[in-house]
Amino acid sequence: MKTWMWRATLAGVVACALGSAGACTNKAEQQAAGQRDTTSLGASADLKTLMAARGLSEADVEAALKTYTPTGKKDEYLIFASGGHSGQILVIGVPSMRQLKTIGVFTPEPWQGYGYGDESNKVLAAGSQGTHSLGWGDVHHPNLSETNGDYDGQFIFVNDKANGRVAVVDLADFMTKQIVANPLVGSDHGGAFVTPNTDYVVETSQYPTPLGREYAPLSDYKDKYRGLAMFWKFDRKKGRIVPEQSWGVELPPYSQDLADAGKKVSDGWVFINSFNTEMATGGTLQGKPAIESGASQNDMDYLHIIDWRKGEQLVNAGKATTMKGIRVLPLQTAAAEGVLTFVGEPKSPHGCDVTPDGAGIVVGGKLDTHGTVYDFAKIKDLIANKKFEGKDAFGVPVLAFKDSIRGQVELGLGPLHTVFDDKGNAYTSLFLESKVAKWSLADLKTLEKLSVHYNIGHILAAEGDTVSPDGKYVVAMNKMSIDRFTPVGPLYPQNFQLVDISGDKMRMIYDLPIGDGEPHYAQMIKADKLHPEKIYPPGTNPYLGGHDPNAVEGGKERITRNGDTVDVYMTAVRSHFVPDQIEVNEGDTVNLHITSTEQAEDQTHGFTIDMYNINLSLEPGKTENVTFKADMPGVYPFYCTEFCSALHLEMTGYMLVKPKGK
Ligand code: CUK
Ligand code: CUA
């Protein structure tokens, strides 16, 4: 649109929005309003004054109009973003870029009472191996469940890179239901990616360790250290990963990186990029080169190509070795049977993204200016005809690079990740250049580059990694914000920049500072695909996935004692707890079973007891259990922690712990 026309239309739209031109019910009216002399419109004059006062350009106002979401209006899309070090998932509306929720995943989340009651503690505890309980996670890649390669809005999975874990969040109530700790690997990265029908949640290791977390000296790196591609079996009905039905493929000790599942024509395959095929282990104190330089010697690392259906067959046929309860297909078997094949990938690869039609795999190279597009049909042919260029040091067949690719696209400095729109375009993040490159999948030509602020890592698009991307929006997930926001100390917020991709040119329309951690990946789903519950059926324990046997109805509240164990069956409803007096003896074990008997929308109570680190969230209908030892004699007020009603402050009671011998 020409500037003057746009200006006139903008004035019209604003006049409409402000009601000065009457209620503008259709486009013709809007246009008519737009053709009026703008200076004669009070609203426009006001707008110009306002723009001048705030130093806003017309582009700024256009961006505001595209993102401003008046009260009561809902967002069209939701972003599920990695919360990075916070160990959480962040839920953000688009186009408003308002944060709607933080989902507690690997880290306790006090508001949700996640990590302060028996069942949520169990979920978190299942994620701790060894003798230290983990209080955080390094969340990298949230992935929504898919049906036929499209988001279905039912579940989201996410990995913790630091501790090699995968979590399952149920989108029926946006709660974490399961954390599965991988007993074999020391860290993960290529996760938690799903196969097109969510049969498997894929998790690949990052930094090689001996499988099973055993000790072996670094001098045994090549012999004893290994990578792993883990296929966690997901039971959609139960909404849980089933470790006993899961399995892995042993990989060489290269640092496996990003992964993506094939779709459509490449369904049944998984692709994983890697770095450090040099197997550098550092030794800086002994005067050896640092890992970063040792790992950057080769011109090529290996894209790992896994035929997971074949792997599954072999595992089911008993070809796997069981390690710590997990069936693992040995590297030699995987290589010999065509489950694992390699092809070169240029210079410090990162990102591994399958195109919407499943025909291509895009890999970026941090130290290369190209994006490489592999051709799955060629790869499949080469493997079927056993046309290998050679083998790697572990006997894994290697395909010829030039025979396996469709081509390369010149993108710029530091290409990382790629997402797609509905018009055949791809969008790649350029970390070093701080730009988004838009390019055509058909001609492998870069069409446009947009500066982002700064050093973009991942990029996401509306349903942009499914079989049918929506277009409309891209979000640059920038690692640095430098001069974008008011300074808040030396640790700067990350910066999500919303980009409108609906026109010919990309337009930046919103900056969202993220102050919770360093997010990596995120996905954006059409909001109307989600149908979360508003109220739990009475007595629901969301972690048990149904009615809690300890739930009570109003009128059936009671306190029972069995030896030195006290069970308190309590209800919470505006604005009291029944019972509101609990007397126990020092040393008693106390089991609180609290049910909210509310059935009204958004009517949540909380529950805390002074000094006992108890903090529950009681959404309507929910039951929570919490067990503790009354080991501190004294008087402990308990109260509701949500401002639930006019008499919220009165929603309180006492727990008395009688000292021993009194
Ligand atoms: S990685 Cu972070 S920017 Cu973990 Cu997906 Cu590429
Ligand atoms: Cu219930 Cu405040």
XYZ file of C-alpha atoms and ligand atoms in Angstrom:
670
model
C 0.000 0.000 0.000
C 1.289 3.500 -0.850
C 2.127 5.588 2.171
C -0.490 8.296 1.622
C -3.205 5.725 1.148
C -2.115 3.824 4.161
C -2.100 7.057 6.147
C -5.641 7.872 5.091
C -6.833 4.364 5.893
C -5.054 4.362 9.182
C -6.727 7.615 10.176
C -10.058 6.073 9.219
C -9.444 2.935 11.193
C -8.373 4.900 14.222
C -11.348 7.209 13.898
C -13.520 4.116 13.747
C -11.851 2.578 16.713
C -12.328 5.765 18.704
C -15.932 6.036 17.665
C -15.543 9.501 16.090
C -16.857 8.408 12.715
C -19.703 6.474 14.228
C -19.751 2.715 14.393
C -17.827 1.504 11.353
C -19.470 -1.742 10.569
C -18.008 -2.505 7.180
C -15.023 -1.911 4.978
C -16.800 0.630 2.758
C -17.610 2.769 5.748
C -14.092 2.447 6.985
C -12.781 3.521 3.611
C -15.223 6.418 3.418
C -14.033 7.538 6.816
C -10.483 7.164 5.606
C -11.046 9.443 2.639
C -12.142 12.367 4.737
C -9.756 15.183 5.425
C -7.826 13.783 8.338
C -7.165 17.155 9.927
C -10.894 17.743 10.327
C -11.273 14.612 12.447
C -10.913 15.278 16.112
C -9.667 11.788 16.761
C -6.996 11.983 14.105
C -5.787 15.327 15.314
C -5.646 13.828 18.782
C -3.870 10.858 17.385
C -1.255 13.025 15.682
C -0.680 14.922 18.887
C -0.415 11.666 20.757
C 1.978 10.247 18.188
C 4.143 13.358 18.366
C 4.082 13.368 22.157
C 5.171 9.737 22.334
C 7.512 9.990 19.348
C 5.649 7.311 17.416
C 5.905 6.825 13.679
C 3.057 5.667 11.484
C 4.695 2.257 11.336
C 4.578 2.178 15.147
C 0.888 3.007 15.138
C 0.236 0.360 12.519
C 2.090 -2.174 14.670
C 0.039 -1.075 17.676
C -3.192 -1.542 15.741
C -2.109 -5.007 14.697
C -1.315 -6.141 18.213
C -3.452 -4.102 20.598
C -6.087 -6.348 22.065
C -8.890 -4.529 23.847
C -10.197 -5.807 27.128
C -12.221 -8.972 26.763
C -10.912 -9.779 23.277
C -8.971 -12.979 22.996
C -5.830 -13.906 21.179
C -5.949 -15.885 17.974
C -2.884 -17.979 18.772
C -1.028 -19.244 21.806
C 2.722 -19.627 22.030
C 4.073 -22.394 24.240
C 7.597 -21.236 24.899
C 10.499 -22.829 26.637
C 11.111 -21.024 29.915
C 14.821 -21.811 29.698
C 16.514 -21.948 33.097
C 13.226 -21.350 34.882
C 12.410 -24.978 34.067
C 8.900 -23.898 33.082
C 6.770 -23.442 29.988
C 5.504 -19.940 29.248
C 2.143 -19.442 27.567
C 1.836 -16.235 25.549
C -1.045 -14.911 23.460
C -0.597 -13.699 19.881
C -0.914 -11.030 18.613
C -1.195 -9.308 22.008
C 2.048 -10.920 23.301
C 0.546 -10.972 26.765
C 1.801 -13.724 28.998
C -1.142 -15.822 30.104
C 0.450 -18.521 32.176
C 3.600 -20.109 33.492
C 3.295 -23.875 33.645
C 5.402 -25.404 36.401
C 7.361 -28.270 34.865
C 10.832 -29.056 36.233
C 10.830 -26.373 38.917
C 8.325 -26.028 41.736
C 5.745 -23.364 40.909
C 4.263 -21.894 44.079
C 1.138 -20.313 42.653
C -0.001 -23.620 41.209
C 1.051 -25.358 44.415
C 3.246 -27.456 42.136
C 5.907 -29.034 44.283
C 4.166 -28.447 47.629
C 1.723 -31.345 47.797
C 2.125 -35.138 47.776
C 1.269 -35.876 44.147
C 3.040 -32.920 42.528
C 6.069 -33.687 44.714
C 5.971 -37.199 43.301
C 5.960 -35.868 39.736
C 8.975 -33.687 40.488
C 10.764 -36.370 42.512
C 10.486 -38.843 39.626
C 12.737 -36.482 37.702
C 15.577 -36.697 40.204
C 18.100 -39.498 39.854
C 21.038 -39.990 42.164
C 21.274 -38.392 45.563
C 20.535 -34.767 44.759
C 17.010 -33.528 44.270
C 16.831 -31.248 41.278
C 15.318 -27.823 41.744
C 15.436 -26.553 38.173
C 15.615 -27.546 34.545
C 17.143 -26.184 31.356
C 14.084 -26.251 29.165
C 14.830 -26.269 25.442
C 12.160 -27.617 23.147
C 8.441 -27.718 23.867
C 6.572 -29.824 21.324
C 2.817 -30.079 21.001
C 1.231 -33.455 20.389
C 0.290 -34.127 16.789
C -2.280 -36.092 14.880
C -1.328 -36.676 11.249
C 1.450 -34.152 11.599
C -0.797 -31.345 12.834
C -1.050 -29.996 16.367
C -4.057 -31.523 18.099
C -3.958 -29.377 21.251
C -3.919 -32.300 23.703
C -0.431 -32.477 25.211
C 2.877 -30.735 25.214
C 6.248 -32.353 25.857
C 9.434 -30.626 26.835
C 13.027 -31.607 27.563
C 15.487 -30.574 30.252
C 18.869 -30.460 28.594
C 20.869 -30.261 31.820
C 19.543 -33.437 33.396
C 18.362 -35.519 30.457
C 14.646 -35.473 31.210
C 11.365 -35.224 29.368
C 8.072 -33.970 30.801
C 4.460 -34.460 29.792
C 2.017 -31.576 30.231
C -1.692 -32.254 29.778
C -3.392 -29.364 28.004
C -6.751 -30.369 29.476
C -5.648 -28.430 32.557
C -2.175 -27.119 31.636
C -0.534 -29.213 34.340
C 2.603 -31.308 34.323
C 1.652 -34.931 34.812
C 4.910 -36.777 34.360
C 8.643 -36.284 34.346
C 10.702 -39.133 32.937
C 14.396 -39.117 33.750
C 16.545 -40.854 31.184
C 18.681 -43.320 33.144
C 21.220 -43.697 30.352
C 22.379 -40.230 29.282
C 24.066 -37.294 31.002
C 22.268 -34.541 29.064
C 19.843 -34.289 26.190
C 19.042 -31.853 23.449
C 17.151 -33.261 20.474
C 13.874 -33.397 22.324
C 11.096 -33.476 22.982
C 10.128 -33.961 19.334
C 7.108 -36.038 18.445
C 6.432 -38.405 15.578
C 3.448 -37.339 13.431
C 0.885 -39.251 15.497
C 2.685 -38.846 18.801
C 3.511 -42.548 18.982
C 6.904 -41.528 20.238
C 8.481 -38.585 21.968
C 12.053 -38.411 20.702
C 14.882 -37.391 23.009
C 18.479 -37.488 21.839
C 21.504 -37.032 24.054
C 23.821 -34.081 23.681
C 27.161 -34.513 25.466
C 28.313 -38.118 25.254
C 28.822 -40.085 28.469
C 29.073 -43.802 29.082
C 25.491 -45.078 28.702
C 23.936 -45.695 32.082
C 25.868 -42.825 33.656
C 28.776 -45.080 34.652
C 32.330 -43.885 35.202
C 34.938 -44.157 32.453
C 38.040 -41.979 32.015
C 38.086 -39.505 29.129
C 40.921 -41.507 27.583
C 38.233 -44.144 26.865
C 36.040 -41.609 25.088
C 35.910 -43.376 21.749
C 35.371 -46.824 23.236
C 33.099 -46.196 26.175
C 31.305 -42.890 25.656
C 28.147 -42.929 23.584
C 25.178 -40.945 22.380
C 21.597 -42.177 22.353
C 18.427 -41.559 20.390
C 15.622 -42.356 22.792
C 12.134 -43.197 21.594
C 9.762 -42.690 24.497
C 6.496 -44.508 23.832
C 3.526 -42.268 24.517
C 0.188 -43.709 25.601
C -2.314 -41.089 24.570
C -5.200 -42.643 26.497
C -3.285 -42.642 29.750
C -1.565 -39.403 28.839
C 1.743 -40.841 29.985
C 5.057 -42.017 28.605
C 5.495 -45.753 29.123
C 9.192 -46.436 29.810
C 8.762 -50.228 29.532
C 7.596 -49.833 25.941
C 10.293 -47.320 25.094
C 13.658 -47.978 23.514
C 16.770 -46.293 22.217
C 19.401 -46.490 19.516
C 23.021 -46.362 20.627
C 24.953 -43.669 18.759
C 28.654 -42.843 18.414
C 30.101 -40.329 20.865
C 29.399 -37.347 18.661
C 27.431 -34.511 20.192
C 23.963 -35.127 18.830
C 22.059 -31.909 18.542
C 18.654 -30.933 17.187
C 16.291 -33.571 15.920
C 13.085 -33.612 13.936
C 10.702 -36.382 12.996
C 9.929 -37.039 9.365
C 6.365 -36.461 8.214
C 4.226 -37.423 5.226
C 6.743 -38.916 2.721
C 9.418 -39.127 5.412
C 7.120 -40.468 8.138
C 8.922 -43.285 9.941
C 12.265 -41.500 9.988
C 14.032 -39.218 12.403
C 16.855 -36.814 11.565
C 19.413 -35.580 14.072
C 22.226 -33.186 13.388
C 25.480 -33.412 15.297
C 28.741 -31.648 16.009
C 32.076 -32.660 17.431
C 32.458 -35.716 15.245
C 36.139 -34.969 15.998
C 35.393 -36.323 19.494
C 37.370 -33.501 21.096
C 37.426 -33.648 24.887
C 39.466 -30.538 25.666
C 42.280 -30.543 28.216
C 42.900 -26.813 28.385
C 44.917 -27.090 31.597
C 47.270 -29.573 29.921
C 47.819 -27.154 27.042
C 45.490 -28.989 24.672
C 43.036 -27.105 22.473
C 39.692 -26.188 23.996
C 36.720 -28.329 22.966
C 35.373 -25.494 20.819
C 38.453 -25.534 18.608
C 38.927 -29.295 18.673
C 35.307 -29.702 17.650
C 35.617 -27.352 14.680
C 38.371 -29.122 12.732
C 36.310 -31.141 10.283
C 34.517 -29.497 7.393
C 31.636 -31.849 7.894
C 29.799 -33.409 10.795
C 27.098 -36.037 10.361
C 23.379 -35.719 9.911
C 22.028 -38.872 11.562
C 19.238 -40.569 9.647
C 17.218 -43.093 11.653
C 14.652 -45.478 10.226
C 12.703 -45.761 13.469
C 10.090 -48.190 12.193
C 12.880 -50.628 11.363
C 14.463 -49.906 14.735
C 11.158 -50.664 16.448
C 10.877 -53.985 14.582
C 14.382 -55.013 15.574
C 13.826 -54.075 19.200
C 10.574 -56.040 19.241
C 12.410 -58.950 17.624
C 14.735 -59.039 20.609
C 17.793 -57.431 19.019
C 18.146 -54.919 21.825
C 20.241 -55.022 24.986
C 18.462 -53.922 28.146
C 20.296 -51.283 30.153
C 18.757 -49.897 33.329
C 15.370 -51.116 32.160
C 15.626 -49.511 28.721
C 15.969 -51.579 25.557
C 18.845 -50.239 23.485
C 19.604 -51.235 19.930
C 23.402 -51.608 19.797
C 25.284 -49.267 17.485
C 26.669 -52.123 15.376
C 23.227 -53.619 14.842
C 21.755 -50.205 13.991
C 24.549 -49.602 11.474
C 24.444 -53.079 9.936
C 20.654 -53.264 9.638
C 20.121 -49.893 8.004
C 18.526 -48.283 11.073
C 21.303 -45.681 11.299
C 22.901 -43.903 8.325
C 24.966 -40.737 8.147
C 25.433 -37.979 5.620
C 27.821 -35.044 5.934
C 26.582 -31.646 7.050
C 28.671 -28.528 6.740
C 30.487 -26.536 9.359
C 29.224 -26.527 12.906
C 25.676 -27.546 12.091
C 22.680 -26.520 14.140
C 18.994 -26.789 13.534
C 17.319 -29.670 11.786
C 13.897 -28.940 10.385
C 11.748 -31.098 8.148
C 9.763 -29.185 5.509
C 5.938 -29.265 5.738
C 5.676 -31.811 2.896
C 8.270 -34.017 4.567
C 10.404 -34.041 1.412
C 13.278 -31.918 2.677
C 15.389 -31.507 5.768
C 16.913 -28.074 6.396
C 20.148 -27.863 8.377
C 21.901 -24.627 9.289
C 25.641 -24.254 9.810
C 26.756 -21.861 12.509
C 30.055 -21.331 10.691
C 28.615 -21.626 7.186
C 26.579 -19.046 5.287
C 24.280 -21.649 3.770
C 21.267 -23.566 4.695
C 21.482 -27.078 3.317
C 18.306 -28.701 2.066
C 18.544 -32.498 2.019
C 16.328 -34.431 -0.334
C 14.618 -37.239 1.490
C 13.723 -39.130 -1.722
C 17.392 -39.221 -2.707
C 18.436 -40.286 0.771
C 15.877 -43.067 0.808
C 17.026 -44.326 -2.604
C 20.683 -44.276 -1.634
C 19.953 -46.236 1.534
C 17.691 -48.723 -0.254
C 20.395 -49.345 -2.879
C 23.166 -49.346 -0.285
C 25.025 -46.664 -2.226
C 27.397 -45.538 0.463
C 30.418 -43.326 0.151
C 32.092 -45.070 3.047
C 31.749 -45.698 6.738
C 32.529 -43.652 9.810
C 34.923 -44.822 12.526
C 32.105 -46.897 14.096
C 31.028 -48.669 10.934
C 27.994 -46.482 10.259
C 27.374 -46.144 6.495
C 27.845 -42.631 5.131
C 26.018 -41.234 2.089
C 27.700 -38.871 -0.365
C 26.767 -35.298 0.554
C 26.297 -34.050 -3.016
C 24.038 -36.986 -3.885
C 21.836 -36.444 -0.841
C 20.960 -32.783 -1.092
C 18.491 -30.829 -3.129
C 20.661 -27.769 -2.873
C 21.894 -25.013 -0.657
C 20.546 -21.566 -0.063
C 22.837 -18.616 0.604
C 21.409 -17.118 3.790
C 24.016 -15.122 5.700
C 25.994 -15.447 8.889
C 25.197 -18.079 11.448
C 22.034 -19.774 10.184
C 20.409 -21.851 12.919
C 16.755 -22.818 12.840
C 14.085 -22.809 10.157
C 10.290 -22.618 10.186
C 7.750 -22.401 7.376
C 4.693 -20.473 6.204
C 1.699 -21.367 4.032
C 3.127 -19.829 0.865
C 6.155 -22.029 0.334
C 8.554 -19.802 2.218
C 11.018 -20.701 4.900
C 12.323 -18.425 7.660
C 15.760 -19.054 9.073
C 17.299 -17.413 12.115
C 20.741 -15.885 11.495
C 22.416 -15.749 14.878
C 25.590 -13.869 13.954
C 23.865 -11.448 11.632
C 20.902 -10.829 13.963
C 18.466 -11.275 11.116
C 15.590 -13.386 9.952
C 16.107 -14.617 6.402
C 12.979 -15.339 4.396
C 13.624 -17.664 1.496
C 11.757 -19.587 -1.122
C 11.696 -23.347 -0.690
C 11.016 -23.874 -4.383
C 13.978 -21.869 -5.752
C 16.261 -21.857 -2.702
C 16.589 -18.078 -3.037
C 16.731 -15.604 -0.191
C 13.895 -13.111 -0.652
C 14.296 -10.728 2.254
C 16.129 -10.222 5.504
C 14.793 -8.481 8.591
C 16.983 -7.155 11.406
C 16.083 -8.431 14.849
C 17.399 -7.398 18.260
C 19.658 -9.222 18.829
C 21.325 -12.547 18.076
C 18.316 -14.638 17.313
C 18.404 -18.270 18.399
C 15.248 -20.137 17.603
C 12.483 -18.856 15.408
C 8.870 -19.964 15.437
C 5.916 -19.501 13.139
C 2.188 -20.043 13.465
C 1.890 -23.842 13.282
C 5.175 -23.410 11.439
C 6.625 -26.875 11.921
C 3.490 -28.859 11.105
C 2.307 -30.329 7.803
C 0.143 -27.223 7.305
C 1.711 -23.989 8.542
C -0.616 -21.007 8.912
C 1.642 -18.131 7.851
C 0.622 -14.824 9.492
C 3.208 -14.662 12.271
C 6.818 -15.410 12.957
C 8.516 -14.798 16.285
C 12.234 -14.119 16.553
C 13.477 -15.522 19.862
C 16.436 -13.287 20.514
C 19.193 -14.147 22.950
C 20.160 -10.557 23.642
C 18.167 -7.396 24.073
C 21.058 -4.938 24.700
C 19.434 -1.523 24.142
C 15.785 -2.498 23.698
C 14.494 -2.165 27.243
C 14.967 -0.143 30.385
C 18.085 -1.516 32.113
C 17.372 -3.929 34.958
C 20.869 -4.960 36.023
C 23.549 -6.934 34.215
C 21.311 -9.921 33.433
C 19.205 -8.654 30.552
C 15.830 -9.931 29.471
C 15.582 -12.051 26.361
C 13.533 -10.548 23.566
C 10.705 -12.139 21.612
C 9.927 -10.058 18.533
C 6.642 -10.647 16.791
C 6.869 -10.341 13.006
C 3.876 -9.938 10.749
C 4.493 -12.082 7.663
C 1.054 -11.698 6.084
C 2.226 -9.119 3.539
C 5.006 -9.181 0.961
C 7.450 -7.701 3.433
C 8.104 -8.824 6.979
C 7.134 -6.205 9.576
C 8.231 -6.171 13.173
C 5.198 -5.409 15.308
C 5.988 -6.199 18.946
C 8.857 -6.654 21.407
C 8.205 -8.874 24.410
C 10.909 -8.969 27.083
C 11.231 -12.359 28.766
C 12.594 -12.139 32.277
C 12.282 -15.769 33.347
C 15.156 -17.601 31.727
C 16.662 -18.125 28.332
C 13.980 -19.635 26.170
C 15.029 -21.854 23.294
C 12.252 -23.169 21.152
C 8.523 -22.437 21.172
C 5.509 -23.436 19.143
C 2.450 -21.406 18.182
C -0.936 -23.100 17.981
C -4.330 -21.777 16.880
C -6.095 -21.014 20.149
C -9.363 -22.648 19.096
C -7.631 -26.039 19.014
C -7.370 -25.960 22.783
C -10.286 -26.893 25.000
C -9.021 -26.671 28.554
C -11.263 -27.496 31.482
C -12.654 -24.576 33.433
C -13.710 -26.506 36.517
C -12.688 -29.930 37.761
C -15.422 -32.450 38.450
C -15.789 -32.488 42.276
C -12.971 -34.345 44.038
C -10.577 -34.515 41.086
C -6.940 -35.057 41.746
C -5.336 -33.828 38.513
C -2.149 -35.803 39.127
C -4.001 -39.069 39.689
C -6.083 -38.356 36.590
C -9.482 -38.803 38.228
C -11.435 -38.835 41.465
C -9.248 -38.836 44.541
C -10.242 -41.604 47.012
C -9.538 -39.140 49.824
C -11.798 -36.415 48.466
C -14.688 -35.406 50.719
C -18.007 -33.753 50.100
C -19.346 -30.953 52.282
C -20.732 -32.425 55.517
C -18.383 -35.426 55.496
C -15.325 -33.606 56.779
C -13.545 -35.337 59.651
C -10.313 -35.890 61.515
C -9.247 -39.471 62.213
C -6.354 -40.815 64.217
C -4.600 -44.149 63.853
C -1.677 -44.433 66.274
C 0.436 -41.380 65.572
C -1.026 -40.822 62.110
C -3.675 -38.153 61.733
C -5.852 -37.840 58.640
C -7.668 -34.573 58.075
C -10.448 -34.681 55.471
C -11.089 -31.018 54.795
C -13.171 -28.924 52.446
C -12.563 -25.402 51.235
C -15.382 -23.186 50.036
C -16.049 -19.459 50.277
C -14.951 -18.468 52.857
C -13.999 -21.188 55.289
C -12.172 -24.439 55.788
C -13.938 -27.318 57.498
C -12.398 -28.228 59.912
C -10.727 -24.975 60.908
C -9.073 -26.363 64.045
C -6.554 -29.174 63.865
C -4.884 -30.447 67.025
C -2.035 -32.908 66.736
C 0.831 -34.097 68.907
C 4.454 -33.371 68.269
C 5.825 -36.208 66.154
C 2.509 -37.124 64.539
C 2.374 -37.760 60.833
C -0.336 -35.554 59.397
C -2.130 -36.286 56.131
C -4.171 -33.375 54.900
C -6.742 -34.154 52.222
C -8.296 -30.917 51.050
C -11.085 -30.680 48.511
C -12.422 -27.484 47.073
C -16.176 -27.897 46.882
C -16.457 -24.844 44.663
C -17.949 -25.334 41.211
C -17.811 -21.723 40.040
C -15.434 -20.581 37.303
C -12.187 -18.935 38.425
C -12.987 -19.433 42.098
C -9.683 -20.689 43.441
C -8.621 -21.020 47.060
C -5.130 -21.553 48.374
C -3.870 -23.251 51.492
C -0.739 -22.651 53.505
C 0.519 -23.517 56.971
C 3.079 -21.258 58.573
C 6.638 -22.701 58.649
C 5.779 -26.102 57.132
C 6.475 -25.181 53.483
C 2.962 -26.167 52.535
C 1.325 -24.209 49.780
C -1.523 -25.581 47.732
C -3.695 -24.265 44.966
C -7.280 -25.455 45.143
C -8.995 -24.746 41.887
C -12.747 -25.476 41.788
C -13.318 -29.195 42.331
C -9.676 -30.037 42.982
C -8.387 -32.311 45.725
C -4.835 -32.076 47.043
C -3.086 -34.270 49.586
C -0.121 -33.271 51.650
C 1.747 -35.319 54.223
C 4.127 -33.945 56.801
C 5.562 -34.629 60.212
C 4.346 -32.254 62.913
C 7.867 -31.932 64.262
C 7.704 -28.332 65.457
C 5.454 -27.807 68.471
C 3.549 -24.542 68.582
C 0.639 -22.670 67.100
C 0.393 -22.457 63.341
C -2.212 -20.398 61.579
C -3.289 -21.711 58.221
C -5.103 -19.592 55.676
C -6.330 -19.240 52.139
C -3.723 -17.614 49.906
C -6.039 -16.466 47.100
C -8.108 -13.322 47.472
C -11.237 -15.329 46.819
C -14.032 -13.309 48.358
C -14.877 -10.362 50.523
C -14.212 -12.577 53.533
C -10.995 -14.031 52.159
C -8.948 -12.767 55.082
C -11.317 -14.608 57.376
C -10.695 -17.891 55.530
C -8.300 -19.188 58.124
C -7.833 -21.627 60.972
C -5.305 -23.050 63.421
C -3.121 -26.077 63.597
C -1.938 -26.677 67.143
C 1.020 -28.971 67.683
C 1.116 -30.072 71.303
C 4.675 -30.497 72.632
C 5.704 -34.009 73.666
C 4.903 -34.783 77.294
C 2.213 -32.075 77.672
S 19.043 -24.881 20.783
Cu 18.833 -23.010 21.841
S 19.025 -21.653 20.104
Cu 18.690 -25.971 22.460
Cu 17.218 -25.545 20.124
Cu 19.291 -23.554 18.965
Cu -10.358 -18.683 49.867
Cu -9.206 -16.723 50.058
